[in-house]
């Protein structure tokens, strides 16, 4: 059964437009894919099979639910991802590396992993110019949404940081970070706020052309594959015209 699902995943991902040697950042909902054994492992195996040895696979390993003002401590080896079972499985998978950031780290494996991850610690914000979210553009990367809303698009925070709309930033906090090698540092970061606003990043479909993204099914899940460069360019242009274009007032 697992082999059959693996081949279906591979076939569906290719049909969506994912190719050998691509670099892709994946947002996901494992539940949406349906029921099958070893789900997180099988999905990861399928993604890596499609990408091949010269591809690069990234997933967010966000920790904002547990690394907080009350507990401002991040351990690269131990702090769990809070954004789904696939990301937590991937974080622990042999060979996967993780960027150093208290709340918005990213995990990756493959050709461009080191380049995309290594400078994240230099930013003083969650998704700055040194983050994997931003640097994905440098390698012509893609964003894949497996069964989850486009409102989960963390890269949009990076787009927002380019223009810093009024709702974006909260207070600055000091965090303790323990790197993979055990080195401990303290750094201050601006946090994101969004108090009183709800994210509406699904509106990017209104500004992207048909060549900028693909939509299809991966097993039972609705899936979107977006090109990162036009997303950043067009979403930034939209925000320069309307600072509140991707949010609504919370009810």
Short mmCIF file of N, CA and C in Angstrom, two decimals, residues 95-185:
data_model
loop_
_atom_site.label_atom_id
_atom_site.label_comp_id
_atom_site.label_asym_id
_atom_site.label_seq_id
_atom_site.Cartn_x
_atom_site.Cartn_y
_atom_site.Cartn_z
N UNK A 95 20.35 14.10 8.15
CA UNK A 95 20.85 14.91 7.07
C UNK A 95 20.21 16.27 6.93
N UNK A 96 19.10 16.49 7.62
CA UNK A 96 18.39 17.76 7.54
C UNK A 96 19.06 18.79 8.46
N UNK A 97 19.23 20.01 7.96
CA UNK A 97 19.83 21.09 8.72
C UNK A 97 18.78 22.14 9.06
N UNK A 98 19.10 22.97 10.05
CA UNK A 98 18.12 23.95 10.54
C UNK A 98 18.77 25.32 10.67
N UNK A 99 18.06 26.36 10.26
CA UNK A 99 18.57 27.72 10.44
C UNK A 99 18.44 28.13 11.91
N UNK A 100 19.26 29.09 12.32
CA UNK A 100 19.27 29.53 13.70
C UNK A 100 18.40 30.78 13.84
N UNK A 101 17.22 30.58 14.40
CA UNK A 101 16.30 31.70 14.66
C UNK A 101 15.33 31.25 15.75
N UNK A 102 15.02 32.10 16.73
CA UNK A 102 14.22 31.65 17.87
C UNK A 102 12.79 31.25 17.55
N UNK A 103 12.15 31.92 16.59
CA UNK A 103 10.73 31.67 16.34
C UNK A 103 10.41 31.24 14.91
N UNK A 104 11.29 31.52 13.94
CA UNK A 104 10.96 31.28 12.53
C UNK A 104 12.07 30.52 11.80
N UNK A 105 12.62 29.50 12.45
CA UNK A 105 13.66 28.70 11.81
C UNK A 105 13.08 27.89 10.65
N UNK A 106 13.97 27.47 9.76
CA UNK A 106 13.62 26.67 8.59
C UNK A 106 14.57 25.49 8.52
N UNK A 107 14.06 24.33 8.12
CA UNK A 107 14.89 23.15 7.93
C UNK A 107 15.04 22.87 6.44
N UNK A 108 16.18 22.28 6.06
CA UNK A 108 16.42 22.03 4.63
C UNK A 108 17.41 20.90 4.45
N UNK A 109 17.32 20.28 3.26
CA UNK A 109 18.29 19.28 2.84
C UNK A 109 18.45 19.42 1.33
N UNK A 110 19.68 19.24 0.86
CA UNK A 110 19.90 19.31 -0.58
C UNK A 110 20.94 20.33 -0.99
N UNK A 111 21.02 20.56 -2.27
CA UNK A 111 22.09 21.35 -2.89
C UNK A 111 22.25 22.74 -2.28
N UNK A 112 21.16 23.46 -2.10
CA UNK A 112 21.24 24.86 -1.66
C UNK A 112 20.97 25.03 -0.16
N UNK A 113 20.92 23.95 0.57
CA UNK A 113 20.54 24.03 1.99
C UNK A 113 21.45 24.97 2.77
N UNK A 114 22.74 24.79 2.67
CA UNK A 114 23.66 25.61 3.44
C UNK A 114 23.53 27.09 3.09
N UNK A 115 23.47 27.38 1.81
CA UNK A 115 23.36 28.78 1.36
C UNK A 115 22.09 29.43 1.91
N UNK A 116 20.98 28.71 1.87
CA UNK A 116 19.71 29.29 2.27
C UNK A 116 19.57 29.45 3.78
N UNK A 117 20.24 28.59 4.54
CA UNK A 117 20.07 28.57 6.00
C UNK A 117 21.10 29.37 6.78
N UNK A 118 22.31 29.48 6.26
CA UNK A 118 23.45 29.84 7.10
C UNK A 118 23.41 31.25 7.69
N UNK A 119 22.74 32.19 7.06
CA UNK A 119 22.79 33.59 7.53
C UNK A 119 21.53 34.05 8.24
N UNK A 120 20.60 33.14 8.49
CA UNK A 120 19.33 33.55 9.10
C UNK A 120 19.56 34.24 10.45
N UNK A 121 20.58 33.80 11.17
CA UNK A 121 20.84 34.35 12.51
C UNK A 121 21.22 35.83 12.47
N UNK A 122 21.61 36.33 11.28
CA UNK A 122 22.02 37.73 11.16
C UNK A 122 20.84 38.69 11.20
N UNK A 123 19.65 38.21 10.90
CA UNK A 123 18.46 39.06 10.92
C UNK A 123 18.04 39.37 12.34
N UNK A 124 17.41 40.53 12.52
CA UNK A 124 16.85 40.88 13.83
C UNK A 124 15.33 40.86 13.78
N UNK A 125 14.78 40.25 12.72
CA UNK A 125 13.34 40.10 12.53
C UNK A 125 13.08 38.64 12.15
N UNK A 126 11.84 38.20 12.11
CA UNK A 126 11.56 36.79 11.77
C UNK A 126 11.91 36.40 10.34
N UNK A 127 11.65 37.24 9.36
CA UNK A 127 11.77 36.85 7.95
C UNK A 127 12.51 37.90 7.15
N UNK A 128 13.68 38.30 7.64
CA UNK A 128 14.44 39.36 7.00
C UNK A 128 15.17 38.92 5.75
N UNK A 129 16.04 39.78 5.25
CA UNK A 129 16.70 39.54 3.97
C UNK A 129 17.65 38.35 4.01
N UNK A 130 18.09 37.96 5.19
CA UNK A 130 19.00 36.81 5.31
C UNK A 130 18.25 35.50 5.58
N UNK A 131 16.95 35.56 5.70
CA UNK A 131 16.18 34.37 6.02
C UNK A 131 16.02 33.48 4.79
N UNK A 132 15.82 32.18 4.99
CA UNK A 132 15.54 31.29 3.86
C UNK A 132 14.30 31.70 3.08
N UNK A 133 13.33 32.31 3.75
CA UNK A 133 12.12 32.76 3.06
C UNK A 133 12.47 33.78 1.99
N UNK A 134 13.37 34.71 2.32
CA UNK A 134 13.79 35.73 1.38
C UNK A 134 14.78 35.20 0.35
N UNK A 135 15.74 34.41 0.79
CA UNK A 135 16.81 33.94 -0.10
C UNK A 135 16.32 32.89 -1.10
N UNK A 136 15.14 32.34 -0.87
CA UNK A 136 14.57 31.37 -1.82
C UNK A 136 14.51 31.97 -3.23
N UNK A 137 14.32 33.28 -3.31
CA UNK A 137 14.24 33.95 -4.62
C UNK A 137 15.55 33.86 -5.38
N UNK A 138 16.66 33.84 -4.65
CA UNK A 138 17.98 33.84 -5.29
C UNK A 138 18.23 32.59 -6.12
N UNK A 139 17.55 31.50 -5.78
CA UNK A 139 17.75 30.24 -6.48
C UNK A 139 16.52 29.87 -7.31
N UNK A 140 15.65 30.85 -7.55
CA UNK A 140 14.46 30.59 -8.37
C UNK A 140 13.55 29.55 -7.76
N UNK A 141 13.38 29.61 -6.44
CA UNK A 141 12.63 28.59 -5.72
C UNK A 141 11.13 28.68 -5.88
N UNK A 142 10.47 27.66 -5.34
CA UNK A 142 9.01 27.55 -5.38
C UNK A 142 8.46 27.39 -3.96
N UNK A 143 7.17 27.66 -3.83
CA UNK A 143 6.43 27.42 -2.60
C UNK A 143 5.34 26.40 -2.90
N UNK A 144 5.30 25.34 -2.11
CA UNK A 144 4.31 24.28 -2.29
C UNK A 144 3.39 24.25 -1.08
N UNK A 145 2.08 24.30 -1.35
CA UNK A 145 1.08 24.22 -0.30
C UNK A 145 0.31 22.93 -0.49
N UNK A 146 0.51 21.98 0.42
CA UNK A 146 -0.14 20.67 0.35
C UNK A 146 -1.31 20.62 1.31
N UNK A 147 -2.51 20.86 0.80
CA UNK A 147 -3.70 20.72 1.61
C UNK A 147 -3.90 21.79 2.65
N UNK A 148 -3.17 22.88 2.56
CA UNK A 148 -3.33 23.97 3.53
C UNK A 148 -3.59 25.27 2.79
N UNK A 149 -4.17 26.21 3.49
CA UNK A 149 -4.53 27.49 2.91
C UNK A 149 -3.30 28.31 2.55
N UNK A 150 -3.43 29.15 1.54
CA UNK A 150 -2.37 30.09 1.21
C UNK A 150 -2.17 31.12 2.32
N UNK A 151 -3.10 31.18 3.26
CA UNK A 151 -2.92 32.07 4.41
C UNK A 151 -1.78 31.61 5.32
N UNK A 152 -1.28 30.38 5.11
CA UNK A 152 -0.15 29.88 5.89
C UNK A 152 1.19 30.30 5.30
N UNK A 153 1.18 31.14 4.30
CA UNK A 153 2.38 31.50 3.54
C UNK A 153 3.31 32.40 4.35
N UNK A 154 4.26 31.80 5.06
CA UNK A 154 5.18 32.56 5.91
C UNK A 154 6.04 33.51 5.10
N UNK A 155 6.31 33.19 3.83
CA UNK A 155 7.10 34.08 2.99
C UNK A 155 6.46 35.46 2.87
N UNK A 156 5.14 35.53 3.01
CA UNK A 156 4.48 36.82 2.94
C UNK A 156 4.90 37.75 4.08
N UNK A 157 5.32 37.17 5.20
CA UNK A 157 5.86 38.01 6.28
C UNK A 157 7.14 38.70 5.80
N UNK A 158 7.94 37.96 5.02
CA UNK A 158 9.14 38.57 4.47
C UNK A 158 8.81 39.69 3.51
N UNK A 159 7.78 39.51 2.69
CA UNK A 159 7.33 40.57 1.79
C UNK A 159 6.88 41.78 2.61
N UNK A 160 6.14 41.53 3.67
CA UNK A 160 5.67 42.62 4.53
C UNK A 160 6.83 43.36 5.18
N UNK A 161 7.88 42.63 5.52
CA UNK A 161 9.03 43.30 6.15
C UNK A 161 9.71 44.30 5.22
N UNK A 162 9.54 44.16 3.92
CA UNK A 162 10.13 45.11 2.98
C UNK A 162 9.51 46.49 3.10
N UNK A 163 8.23 46.56 3.47
CA UNK A 163 7.55 47.84 3.57
C UNK A 163 7.06 48.17 4.98
N UNK A 164 7.12 47.17 5.88
CA UNK A 164 6.76 47.36 7.29
C UNK A 164 5.42 48.06 7.49
N UNK A 165 4.31 47.43 7.07
CA UNK A 165 2.99 48.04 7.30
C UNK A 165 2.72 48.20 8.79
N UNK A 166 1.80 49.10 9.16
CA UNK A 166 1.61 49.48 10.57
C UNK A 166 1.28 48.32 11.50
N UNK A 167 0.66 47.27 11.01
CA UNK A 167 0.25 46.16 11.87
C UNK A 167 1.36 45.15 12.14
N UNK A 168 2.52 45.25 11.46
CA UNK A 168 3.46 44.13 11.40
C UNK A 168 4.22 43.86 12.69
N UNK A 169 4.85 44.88 13.26
CA UNK A 169 5.80 44.62 14.35
C UNK A 169 5.19 44.83 15.73
N UNK A 170 5.67 44.00 16.66
CA UNK A 170 5.33 44.13 18.06
C UNK A 170 6.56 44.57 18.84
N UNK A 171 6.69 44.05 20.04
CA UNK A 171 7.80 44.46 20.88
C UNK A 171 9.09 43.74 20.50
N UNK A 172 10.21 44.28 20.95
CA UNK A 172 11.51 43.64 20.77
C UNK A 172 11.83 42.83 22.02
N UNK A 173 12.24 41.57 21.79
CA UNK A 173 12.53 40.66 22.91
C UNK A 173 13.95 40.11 22.79
N UNK A 174 14.52 39.79 23.92
CA UNK A 174 15.83 39.13 23.94
C UNK A 174 15.63 37.62 24.10
N UNK A 175 16.29 36.86 23.26
CA UNK A 175 16.18 35.39 23.29
C UNK A 175 17.55 34.77 23.56
N UNK A 176 17.50 33.59 24.16
CA UNK A 176 18.69 32.76 24.30
C UNK A 176 18.64 31.68 23.24
N UNK A 177 19.71 31.58 22.43
CA UNK A 177 19.76 30.62 21.35
C UNK A 177 20.92 29.66 21.54
N UNK A 178 20.62 28.37 21.45
CA UNK A 178 21.68 27.35 21.48
C UNK A 178 21.78 26.71 20.10
N UNK A 179 22.93 26.88 19.46
CA UNK A 179 23.14 26.38 18.11
C UNK A 179 23.38 24.87 18.12
N UNK A 180 23.44 24.28 16.93
CA UNK A 180 23.67 22.85 16.79
C UNK A 180 24.95 22.42 17.48
N UNK A 181 25.98 23.28 17.42
CA UNK A 181 27.28 22.93 18.02
C UNK A 181 27.34 23.19 19.52
N UNK A 182 26.23 23.63 20.10
CA UNK A 182 26.17 23.88 21.53
C UNK A 182 26.50 25.30 21.95
N UNK A 183 26.92 26.14 21.01
CA UNK A 183 27.25 27.52 21.34
C UNK A 183 25.99 28.28 21.73
N UNK A 184 26.04 29.01 22.84
CA UNK A 184 24.89 29.75 23.35
C UNK A 184 25.12 31.25 23.19
N UNK A 185 24.14 31.92 22.62
CA UNK A 185 24.21 33.37 22.46
C UNK A 185 22.89 33.99 22.89
#
